[in-house]
Coordinates of C-alpha atoms in Angstrom, one line a residue:
M1 CA 89.1 114.2 96.8
E2 CA 89.6 115.8 100.3
P3 CA 92.8 117.8 100.6
G4 CA 94.2 115.0 98.5
L5 CA 93.4 111.3 98.7
R6 CA 90.1 110.5 100.1
F7 CA 90.4 106.7 100.2
S8 CA 93.0 104.3 99.1
S9 CA 92.8 100.6 98.2
I10 CA 95.5 98.6 100.0
N11 CA 96.1 95.2 98.3
R12 CA 98.1 92.8 100.5
L13 CA 100.1 90.0 99.0
D14 CA 101.6 87.1 100.8
H15 CA 105.1 87.8 99.6
L16 CA 107.2 89.8 97.2
G17 CA 109.1 88.2 94.4
A18 CA 112.9 88.7 94.4
D19 CA 113.1 90.5 91.1
S20 CA 111.0 93.6 91.8
E21 CA 113.1 96.5 93.0
P22 CA 111.5 100.0 92.7
S23 CA 113.1 102.9 94.5
V24 CA 113.3 102.1 98.2
V25 CA 112.5 104.5 101.1
T26 CA 114.2 103.7 104.3
D27 CA 113.5 106.8 106.4
L28 CA 109.7 106.6 106.7
G29 CA 109.4 109.2 103.9
E30 CA 111.0 112.1 105.9
Y31 CA 113.0 113.3 102.9
L32 CA 110.0 113.2 100.6
Y33 CA 108.0 115.1 103.3
E34 CA 110.6 117.8 103.7
T35 CA 110.8 118.3 99.9
S36 CA 107.1 118.2 99.2
D37 CA 105.7 121.4 97.6
Y38 CA 102.2 120.7 98.9
I39 CA 103.4 120.0 102.5
F40 CA 105.6 123.1 102.4
Q41 CA 102.5 125.2 101.5
Q42 CA 100.5 123.5 104.2
T43 CA 103.2 124.0 106.8
A44 CA 103.4 127.7 106.0
T45 CA 99.6 128.0 106.2
A46 CA 99.4 126.1 109.5
L47 CA 102.2 128.2 111.1
S48 CA 100.4 131.4 110.0
L49 CA 97.1 130.5 111.7
P50 CA 96.3 131.4 115.3
I51 CA 97.6 128.9 117.7
H52 CA 94.7 126.6 118.7
Y53 CA 96.5 125.3 121.8
D54 CA 97.1 127.8 124.7
G55 CA 97.4 125.5 127.6
S56 CA 93.7 125.6 128.5
E57 CA 93.3 121.9 127.5
G58 CA 95.9 120.8 130.0
P59 CA 99.6 120.0 129.9
L60 CA 101.3 119.3 126.6
Q61 CA 101.4 115.6 127.5
A62 CA 97.6 115.5 127.6
R63 CA 97.3 117.3 124.3
L64 CA 99.7 114.8 122.6
F65 CA 97.7 111.9 123.9
K66 CA 94.4 113.5 122.7
E67 CA 95.7 114.0 119.2
S68 CA 97.0 110.5 119.1
E69 CA 93.6 109.2 120.2
K70 CA 91.8 111.1 117.5
T71 CA 93.7 109.2 114.8
R72 CA 92.9 105.9 116.5
K73 CA 89.2 106.0 117.3
N74 CA 87.9 105.4 113.7
M75 CA 90.3 102.6 112.9
G76 CA 88.8 99.2 112.0
L77 CA 91.9 97.6 113.5
V78 CA 91.9 94.9 110.8
D79 CA 95.4 93.4 111.2
R80 CA 97.1 94.7 114.3
E81 CA 96.5 97.2 117.1
N82 CA 96.9 100.8 116.1
T83 CA 97.8 102.9 119.1
G84 CA 97.4 106.2 117.3
F85 CA 99.9 108.8 116.1
V86 CA 100.4 112.5 116.3
P87 CA 100.0 114.0 112.8
K88 CA 103.0 115.8 111.4
L89 CA 101.6 119.3 111.2
E90 CA 100.0 119.0 114.7
Q91 CA 103.4 118.6 116.3
P92 CA 104.7 122.1 115.6
R93 CA 101.2 123.5 116.1
I94 CA 101.0 122.0 119.6
M95 CA 104.6 122.3 120.7
T96 CA 105.4 126.0 120.0
E97 CA 108.6 127.5 121.4
S98 CA 106.7 129.5 124.0
L99 CA 104.6 126.6 125.2
V100 CA 107.7 124.3 125.4
A101 CA 109.5 127.0 127.4
E102 CA 106.6 127.2 129.8
E103 CA 106.6 123.4 130.2
L104 CA 110.3 123.4 130.8
S105 CA 110.1 126.1 133.4
K106 CA 108.0 123.8 135.6
I107 CA 110.8 121.3 135.8
V108 CA 114.1 122.9 136.5
K109 CA 115.1 126.6 136.7
N110 CA 116.7 128.0 133.5
L111 CA 115.8 124.8 131.6
E112 CA 113.4 126.9 129.4
E113 CA 116.5 128.2 127.5
Y114 CA 116.5 124.9 125.7
A115 CA 113.1 125.6 124.1
S116 CA 114.7 127.2 121.0
N117 CA 116.9 124.2 120.6
I118 CA 114.0 121.8 120.8
C119 CA 111.8 123.7 118.3
G120 CA 114.6 124.6 115.9
C121 CA 114.0 127.3 113.2
L122 CA 110.9 125.9 111.6
T123 CA 109.2 129.1 110.2
Q124 CA 106.8 129.9 107.5
D125 CA 109.4 131.8 105.5
R126 CA 112.1 129.1 105.3
D127 CA 113.4 128.2 101.8
M128 CA 112.1 125.1 100.1
G129 CA 115.6 124.2 99.0
E130 CA 117.0 124.1 102.5
S131 CA 118.3 120.7 103.7
H132 CA 117.7 119.3 107.2
E133 CA 121.3 120.3 108.1
Q134 CA 120.8 123.9 106.9
R135 CA 117.6 124.3 109.0
G136 CA 119.4 122.9 112.0
K137 CA 118.6 120.1 114.4
T138 CA 115.3 119.9 116.1
F139 CA 114.4 117.9 119.3
R140 CA 110.6 118.4 119.2
K141 CA 109.8 114.7 118.6
I142 CA 112.4 113.7 121.2
F143 CA 110.8 116.1 123.8
A144 CA 107.3 114.9 122.9
T145 CA 108.4 111.3 123.5
L146 CA 109.9 112.2 126.9
L147 CA 106.7 114.0 127.8
L148 CA 104.6 110.9 127.0
I149 CA 106.8 108.8 129.3
E150 CA 106.9 111.6 131.9
L151 CA 110.6 112.3 131.7
P152 CA 110.7 115.8 130.1
G153 CA 113.7 116.9 132.2
E154 CA 115.9 114.4 130.4
I155 CA 115.8 116.5 127.3
R156 CA 119.0 118.3 128.3
R157 CA 121.0 115.1 128.0
F158 CA 119.7 114.5 124.4
I159 CA 120.5 118.0 123.4
E160 CA 124.0 117.9 124.8
E161 CA 124.7 114.6 123.0
G162 CA 123.1 115.8 119.8
V163 CA 120.5 113.0 119.7
C164 CA 117.8 114.8 117.6
D165 CA 114.6 114.2 115.7
A166 CA 116.5 113.1 112.6
D167 CA 117.8 110.1 114.6
L168 CA 114.3 108.7 115.3
P169 CA 113.2 106.1 115.3
L170 CA 116.0 104.7 117.5
M171 CA 116.6 101.0 116.9
K172 CA 116.4 98.5 119.7
S173 CA 118.7 95.6 120.5
D174 CA 117.4 92.9 122.7
E175 CA 120.2 90.4 123.2
T176 CA 121.3 87.9 125.8
G177 CA 124.6 88.9 127.4
Q178 CA 127.0 86.9 129.6
S179 CA 124.8 87.3 132.7
A180 CA 121.4 88.6 131.6
R181 CA 119.3 89.8 128.7
T182 CA 120.1 93.4 127.7
F183 CA 117.9 96.0 126.0
S184 CA 119.5 99.0 124.3
L185 CA 118.6 101.7 121.9
Y186 CA 120.9 102.9 119.1
R187 CA 121.0 105.4 116.3
K188 CA 120.3 103.9 112.8
T189 CA 123.6 105.5 111.7
A190 CA 125.6 104.0 114.6
P191 CA 124.4 100.5 115.4
G192 CA 125.9 99.1 118.5
V193 CA 127.2 102.5 119.8
R194 CA 125.7 103.2 123.2
M195 CA 124.3 106.7 123.9
K196 CA 125.2 108.5 127.1
C197 CA 121.7 110.1 127.3
F198 CA 120.3 106.7 128.3
E199 CA 122.8 106.0 131.0
G200 CA 121.2 105.0 134.2
W201 CA 117.8 104.3 132.6
K202 CA 115.9 101.2 133.7
R203 CA 115.0 98.6 131.0
S204 CA 111.3 99.3 131.5
T205 CA 111.9 103.0 130.8
L206 CA 113.9 102.3 127.7
E207 CA 111.1 100.1 126.4
Q208 CA 108.6 102.9 127.0
F209 CA 110.7 105.4 125.1
E210 CA 111.1 102.9 122.2
K211 CA 107.3 102.3 122.2
Y212 CA 106.1 105.9 122.3
Q213 CA 108.6 107.3 119.8
W214 CA 106.6 105.6 117.0
K215 CA 103.6 107.9 117.7
L216 CA 105.7 110.8 116.5
V217 CA 107.2 109.2 113.3
S218 CA 104.2 107.8 111.4
P219 CA 105.4 107.6 107.8
F220 CA 104.7 110.0 104.9
F221 CA 103.7 108.4 101.5
S222 CA 104.4 110.1 98.2
R223 CA 105.8 109.5 94.8
G224 CA 109.5 110.2 94.1
E225 CA 111.1 113.3 92.8
D226 CA 110.5 112.2 89.2
D227 CA 106.9 111.0 90.0
N228 CA 108.2 107.4 90.2
T229 CA 106.6 104.8 92.4
M230 CA 108.4 104.3 95.7
H231 CA 108.7 101.2 97.9
W232 CA 108.7 101.6 101.7
L233 CA 110.4 99.2 104.1
F234 CA 108.7 99.4 107.5
Q235 CA 109.6 97.9 110.9
D236 CA 106.8 96.0 112.6
E237 CA 106.5 98.8 115.2
V238 CA 105.6 101.4 112.6
I239 CA 102.2 103.1 113.2
L240 CA 100.7 103.5 109.7
P241 CA 99.0 106.9 109.1
F242 CA 95.5 105.5 108.5
T243 CA 92.5 107.2 110.2
H244 CA 90.0 104.7 108.8
Q245 CA 90.5 101.1 107.8
E246 CA 88.1 98.3 106.9
Y247 CA 88.4 94.9 105.2
A248 CA 87.0 95.0 101.6
H249 CA 87.4 91.6 100.1
S250 CA 89.8 88.8 99.1
G251 CA 90.9 88.2 95.5
A252 CA 92.9 85.5 93.7
H253 CA 96.1 87.4 94.4
G254 CA 95.6 89.0 97.8
K255 CA 93.3 90.8 100.2
D256 CA 91.9 94.3 99.7
F257 CA 91.5 96.9 102.5
K258 CA 89.9 100.3 102.2
V259 CA 91.9 102.9 104.1
K260 CA 91.8 106.7 104.6
I261 CA 95.3 108.2 104.8
H262 CA 95.7 111.2 107.0
P263 CA 96.1 114.3 104.7
E264 CA 99.3 115.3 106.4
H265 CA 100.9 112.0 105.7
H266 CA 100.7 111.7 101.9
G267 CA 101.5 113.6 98.8
F268 CA 98.9 112.0 96.5
H269 CA 97.0 115.3 95.9
E270 CA 95.0 116.2 92.8
N271 CA 97.9 117.8 90.9
K272 CA 100.0 114.7 91.6
E273 CA 97.2 112.4 90.4
F274 CA 96.9 114.4 87.1
R275 CA 100.7 114.1 86.5
M276 CA 100.5 110.3 87.3
L277 CA 97.8 109.7 84.8
R278 CA 99.7 111.8 82.2
R279 CA 102.9 109.8 83.0
L280 CA 101.2 106.5 82.6
S281 CA 100.0 107.9 79.2
H282 CA 96.4 106.7 79.7
A283 CA 93.5 107.5 82.0
H284 CA 92.1 104.0 81.8
L285 CA 94.9 102.2 83.6
I286 CA 94.7 102.1 87.4
S287 CA 97.5 104.2 89.1
L288 CA 99.9 102.5 91.5
L289 CA 100.6 105.2 94.1
A290 CA 103.1 103.4 96.3
T291 CA 104.1 100.0 97.8
Y292 CA 105.3 99.0 101.2
Q293 CA 106.6 96.0 103.1
Y294 CA 105.1 95.6 106.6
G295 CA 104.4 92.8 109.0
G296 CA 105.7 90.1 106.7
H297 CA 103.4 91.2 103.8
F298 CA 103.8 93.2 100.6
H299 CA 101.2 96.0 100.1
L300 CA 100.2 98.0 97.1
I301 CA 98.4 101.4 97.4
F302 CA 95.9 102.4 94.7
P303 CA 93.2 105.1 94.6
W304 CA 89.9 103.7 96.0
A305 CA 87.3 103.0 93.3
E306 CA 83.6 103.2 94.0
C307 CA 83.0 99.8 92.5
D308 CA 83.9 97.4 89.7
L309 CA 82.1 97.5 86.4
R310 CA 79.8 94.6 87.1
T311 CA 78.7 96.2 90.3
Y312 CA 78.2 99.5 88.5
W313 CA 75.9 97.7 86.0
E314 CA 74.0 96.0 88.9
T315 CA 73.6 98.7 91.5
K316 CA 74.7 102.1 90.2
N317 CA 73.0 102.1 86.8
P318 CA 70.9 98.9 86.4
N319 CA 68.6 100.5 83.7
P320 CA 70.7 102.9 81.6
P321 CA 68.8 105.4 79.5
H322 CA 68.9 104.7 75.7
D323 CA 70.1 108.2 74.9
I324 CA 73.0 109.6 72.9
D325 CA 74.9 110.6 76.0
T326 CA 75.0 107.1 77.5
L327 CA 75.8 105.6 74.1
L328 CA 78.7 108.0 73.6
W329 CA 80.0 107.4 77.1
M330 CA 80.0 103.7 76.6
A331 CA 81.8 104.0 73.3
R332 CA 84.4 106.3 74.8
Q333 CA 85.0 103.9 77.7
C334 CA 85.3 100.9 75.3
E335 CA 87.8 102.9 73.2
G336 CA 89.7 103.9 76.3
I337 CA 89.9 100.4 77.7
A338 CA 91.2 99.2 74.3
E339 CA 93.9 101.9 74.3
G340 CA 94.8 101.1 77.9
L341 CA 95.2 97.5 77.0
D342 CA 97.3 98.4 74.0
R343 CA 99.5 100.4 76.3
I344 CA 100.1 97.2 78.3
H345 CA 100.7 95.2 75.1
H346 CA 103.3 97.8 73.8
H347 CA 104.6 99.9 76.7
E348 CA 107.6 102.2 76.3
T349 CA 109.6 102.7 79.4
S350 CA 113.1 103.8 80.5
S351 CA 113.0 103.1 84.2
M352 CA 111.5 100.9 86.9
S353 CA 109.0 103.5 87.7
S354 CA 106.1 102.5 85.4
I355 CA 103.1 100.7 86.6
I356 CA 104.1 97.7 84.5
L357 CA 107.6 97.4 85.9
D358 CA 106.4 98.0 89.4
F359 CA 104.5 94.7 89.1
S360 CA 107.3 92.9 87.4
D361 CA 108.3 90.3 90.0
G362 CA 108.8 86.6 90.0
D363 CA 105.3 85.8 91.0
L364 CA 103.1 88.6 89.6
M365 CA 104.6 89.4 86.2
R366 CA 107.7 87.5 85.1
S367 CA 110.3 89.6 83.3
P368 CA 113.4 88.3 81.5
W369 CA 115.6 91.3 82.3
T370 CA 117.4 92.2 85.5
P371 CA 115.8 95.2 87.1
M372 CA 117.9 98.3 87.8
T373 CA 119.4 98.8 91.2
P374 CA 117.0 100.7 93.5
S375 CA 117.8 104.2 94.5
L376 CA 117.9 104.4 98.3
M377 CA 116.1 107.4 99.7
N378 CA 118.2 108.9 102.6
P379 CA 120.3 105.9 103.5
G380 CA 122.6 107.8 105.7
P381 CA 122.9 110.8 108.0
G382 CA 123.0 113.2 105.0
R383 CA 119.4 112.2 104.2
R384 CA 120.0 112.4 100.5
S385 CA 118.7 110.2 97.7
S386 CA 121.0 108.6 95.3
V387 CA 119.5 109.2 91.8
A388 CA 119.6 106.3 89.4
K389 CA 121.4 107.0 86.1
P390 CA 119.1 107.4 83.1
R391 CA 118.8 104.5 80.8
A392 CA 117.7 104.0 77.2
S393 CA 114.0 103.5 76.5
R394 CA 112.7 100.1 75.7
I395 CA 109.5 98.5 74.6
V396 CA 107.9 96.1 77.0
F397 CA 105.4 93.6 75.5
G398 CA 102.8 92.3 77.9
R399 CA 99.3 90.9 78.4
H400 CA 96.8 91.4 81.2
G401 CA 95.5 87.9 81.2
D402 CA 92.1 88.4 83.0
I403 CA 90.0 91.1 81.3
K404 CA 86.4 90.9 82.7
P405 CA 83.9 93.3 84.3
T406 CA 85.1 92.6 87.9
N407 CA 88.6 93.5 86.9
L408 CA 87.6 96.9 85.7
L409 CA 87.0 99.7 88.2
W410 CA 84.5 102.5 88.0
F411 CA 85.7 105.9 89.3
P412 CA 83.1 108.7 89.6
D413 CA 84.1 112.0 88.0
P414 CA 83.1 115.0 90.2
T415 CA 83.5 117.3 87.1
D416 CA 80.9 115.2 85.1
S417 CA 77.4 116.5 85.7
N418 CA 76.0 113.3 84.3
G419 CA 77.9 111.3 86.9
K420 CA 79.0 108.6 84.4
G421 CA 82.7 108.5 85.5
T422 CA 85.7 106.6 84.2
I423 CA 86.4 102.9 83.9
K424 CA 90.0 101.7 84.5
I425 CA 91.8 98.4 84.0
C426 CA 93.1 96.9 87.3
D427 CA 94.1 93.5 88.8
F428 CA 97.4 92.7 87.0
G429 CA 97.9 89.5 89.1
A430 CA 97.5 87.2 86.1
G431 CA 99.6 89.4 83.8
E432 CA 103.1 88.9 82.3
F433 CA 105.6 91.1 80.5
S434 CA 108.5 90.5 78.3
T435 CA 111.0 92.3 76.1
D436 CA 110.3 89.7 73.4
A437 CA 107.1 90.5 71.4
S438 CA 106.8 86.9 70.1
S439 CA 107.4 85.2 73.5
P440 CA 104.3 83.1 74.5
S441 CA 103.4 82.1 78.0
S442 CA 102.3 78.8 79.4
S443 CA 98.6 78.5 79.9
D444 CA 99.2 77.4 83.5
S445 CA 99.9 81.1 84.3
I446 CA 96.4 82.1 83.4
S447 CA 93.5 82.0 85.8
H448 CA 91.1 81.0 83.0
T449 CA 87.8 82.6 84.0
P450 CA 85.6 80.1 82.1
P451 CA 83.1 82.4 80.3
Y452 CA 85.9 84.4 78.8
R453 CA 88.3 81.7 77.7
P454 CA 89.0 81.7 73.9
P455 CA 88.2 78.5 72.0
E456 CA 91.8 77.6 71.4
S457 CA 92.5 77.3 75.1
D458 CA 91.1 73.8 75.0
L459 CA 93.8 72.7 72.5
P460 CA 96.8 70.6 73.7
D461 CA 99.9 72.6 74.5
F462 CA 98.0 75.9 74.3
T463 CA 100.2 78.9 74.9
V464 CA 99.1 82.4 75.8
T465 CA 99.8 85.6 73.8
N466 CA 98.3 89.1 73.9
S467 CA 95.6 87.8 71.5
Y468 CA 94.1 86.2 74.6
D469 CA 93.3 89.7 75.8
V470 CA 91.7 90.6 72.5
W471 CA 89.2 87.7 72.8
T472 CA 88.3 88.6 76.4
L473 CA 88.0 92.3 75.4
G474 CA 85.5 91.3 72.8
C475 CA 83.5 89.3 75.4
L476 CA 83.5 92.4 77.6
Y477 CA 82.2 94.6 74.8
F478 CA 79.5 92.1 74.1
E479 CA 78.3 92.3 77.8
F480 CA 78.7 96.1 77.8
I481 CA 76.4 96.4 74.7
T482 CA 73.9 94.0 76.4
W483 CA 73.8 96.2 79.5
F484 CA 73.1 99.2 77.3
M485 CA 70.3 97.5 75.4
G486 CA 68.5 95.9 78.3
G487 CA 70.1 96.8 81.6
F488 CA 71.6 94.4 84.2
N489 CA 68.7 92.0 83.9
L490 CA 69.5 91.4 80.3
V491 CA 73.2 90.8 81.2
E492 CA 72.0 88.1 83.6
D493 CA 69.6 86.6 81.1
F494 CA 72.4 86.6 78.5
K495 CA 74.6 84.6 80.9
T496 CA 71.8 82.1 81.5
H497 CA 71.1 81.6 77.8
R498 CA 74.8 81.0 77.1
G499 CA 74.9 78.3 79.6
T500 CA 75.7 74.9 78.0
L501 CA 77.4 71.7 79.0
Q502 CA 80.9 72.2 77.5
A503 CA 84.2 70.4 77.9
V504 CA 86.6 72.6 79.9
R505 CA 90.0 70.9 79.8
V506 CA 88.9 67.3 80.7
E507 CA 85.9 67.3 82.9
P508 CA 82.4 68.4 81.6
M509 CA 81.0 71.2 83.6
P510 CA 78.1 73.8 83.3
S511 CA 79.5 76.9 81.5
S512 CA 78.3 80.3 80.4
R513 CA 81.2 80.5 78.0
Y514 CA 81.1 82.6 74.8

C-alpha cells in the first residue's frame, strides 16, 4: 500500500435497513483525525519540513485553488461533480502564520495581528492527548474560505464573534418568510441563532461562503478508538476525499466503484490493517473498513482486491505449475476459506463492531436481536465520543449463502516472492445471521446460483441452514482442484461436461450443476 490504503472498493446499496446501527460519526471524522497516531506523526513531519510555499506561486487564494484542482483532475466523476478539496495537511503548510500575516497586511493596517489567532498553536511538539479546546480555537479554514470568495478582511468579525474552524461546516437554512425567501447560515450547535459576522451580507455572498467552505472540510475516514467500524452521515454537499474514482461493476446487491482515498484523509494504514485482520480473527474474511450514507445511498468501504478467484484462474494464472509450492498454496487457501466460513457459522462477538454485525440489517442479514445504541462521535461542542458500555459476548450463527469463485477475492501479497497472494471471502449480500443455531431460513432469501445449489434445494418447503455453505464449498474445492490439474481451460471444459438438462424448481433449463 502507499502511505496507507492504495485503493478501496466502494459498494453502493440502494438503501440501509433500519436495524443496522454501528457507531455513528457526525463531525466528518474530525475527532478521529485529531486523535489519530498516524496523522499526528504525519503532521509533525510536515511541519518540520521546509515550507514549500513562499508566495512565489501567487496569492494564498491562488495556491488554495491550485491544491483543490490537483485533487479534482484525476476523478472519474461517476456520480456527481467533484469540485476538489484542499487536503488536511496542506492547509497548515500553505497558510503559515507569517504568510497569513503578510496577506492580512495588504488589506487593513494592523490586521496582521490576527494571524496568530487564525493559525492557532498547531506545532509539531503539541501533546497527543490535547483536546481541541486545550489547543485553542483556530480560524484557518474560515480565513481560507474568505480568501476563496475574496473577502479576507471579514475575518476580524469571525474572530470577534468566536466563529471558528470547529464550527464548520455551517448549516444553511433556505426558507420562505413572510415577504421573501431567506437564506441563512447557522452553527450546528446553535440552529436558528443568527450570527453577527454575516450581518449585511448579500444572499449571493452567503451562498458562496456555504459552497466554498466544503473545500476545507473533506472528511477523514478511520476506524474507531477500539478498532470498531464507524458509520458516517454526510450532507449532500460534502466533497469526498477521493483523488481517483471509476465505475467497476454492478452486482446483485449494489454497485462497485474503485476509488483512491487521499492519504491525509484516512487512517487505514498497514498497522491498522494488521489489527483489523487480527480482530476479525481470520485473514480469509474481507475487512469492512467503514460505511457512510451519502446522496441517498448507503456505501461500504473495503480494501480493493486485484480480482476475484475466477478471474485469477482465467487471467492471472491460467496454467498453474504442477509443483509443490502451488499445491501447498492451494491447500492453505482451501483451509483458510473453510476456517473463515466456520468463523461466519460460529462467530463470537460482544459488540456491533464485527464484520458480521456491521452487515446485520433488515435487508442484508436479518438478525433477531435489537442492536445496541450507536455511540455518537462528537455530537456536541465538546467534540467527545460517548463510549458504549461493554456487553457480554455472544455466539452468532450464520451462513454466507453464495460461496462461489466470483465471491472470493484475490489479494496479492507484496511479501510473497512467488506472488500467489491470499483469497478472501466477500459479498455477504445473501447471508443471514441469528443467535439461534438451529434457526433455518427460507429458501427465498438465497440467490441460488444454479451450478452450486445442493440437491435438496429442489424439494418442497426447502429451508436453508449453514450446510448449504458446506455443499457450495465442496463445489468450489472441486473447481479449485480442476484448475490445478489442467488450468482454466479444464475448468471451462469441466463446466461444459457437467451441462445437462435438469429440473430447476419447475421449468427445465440447461444447467452446469454439480
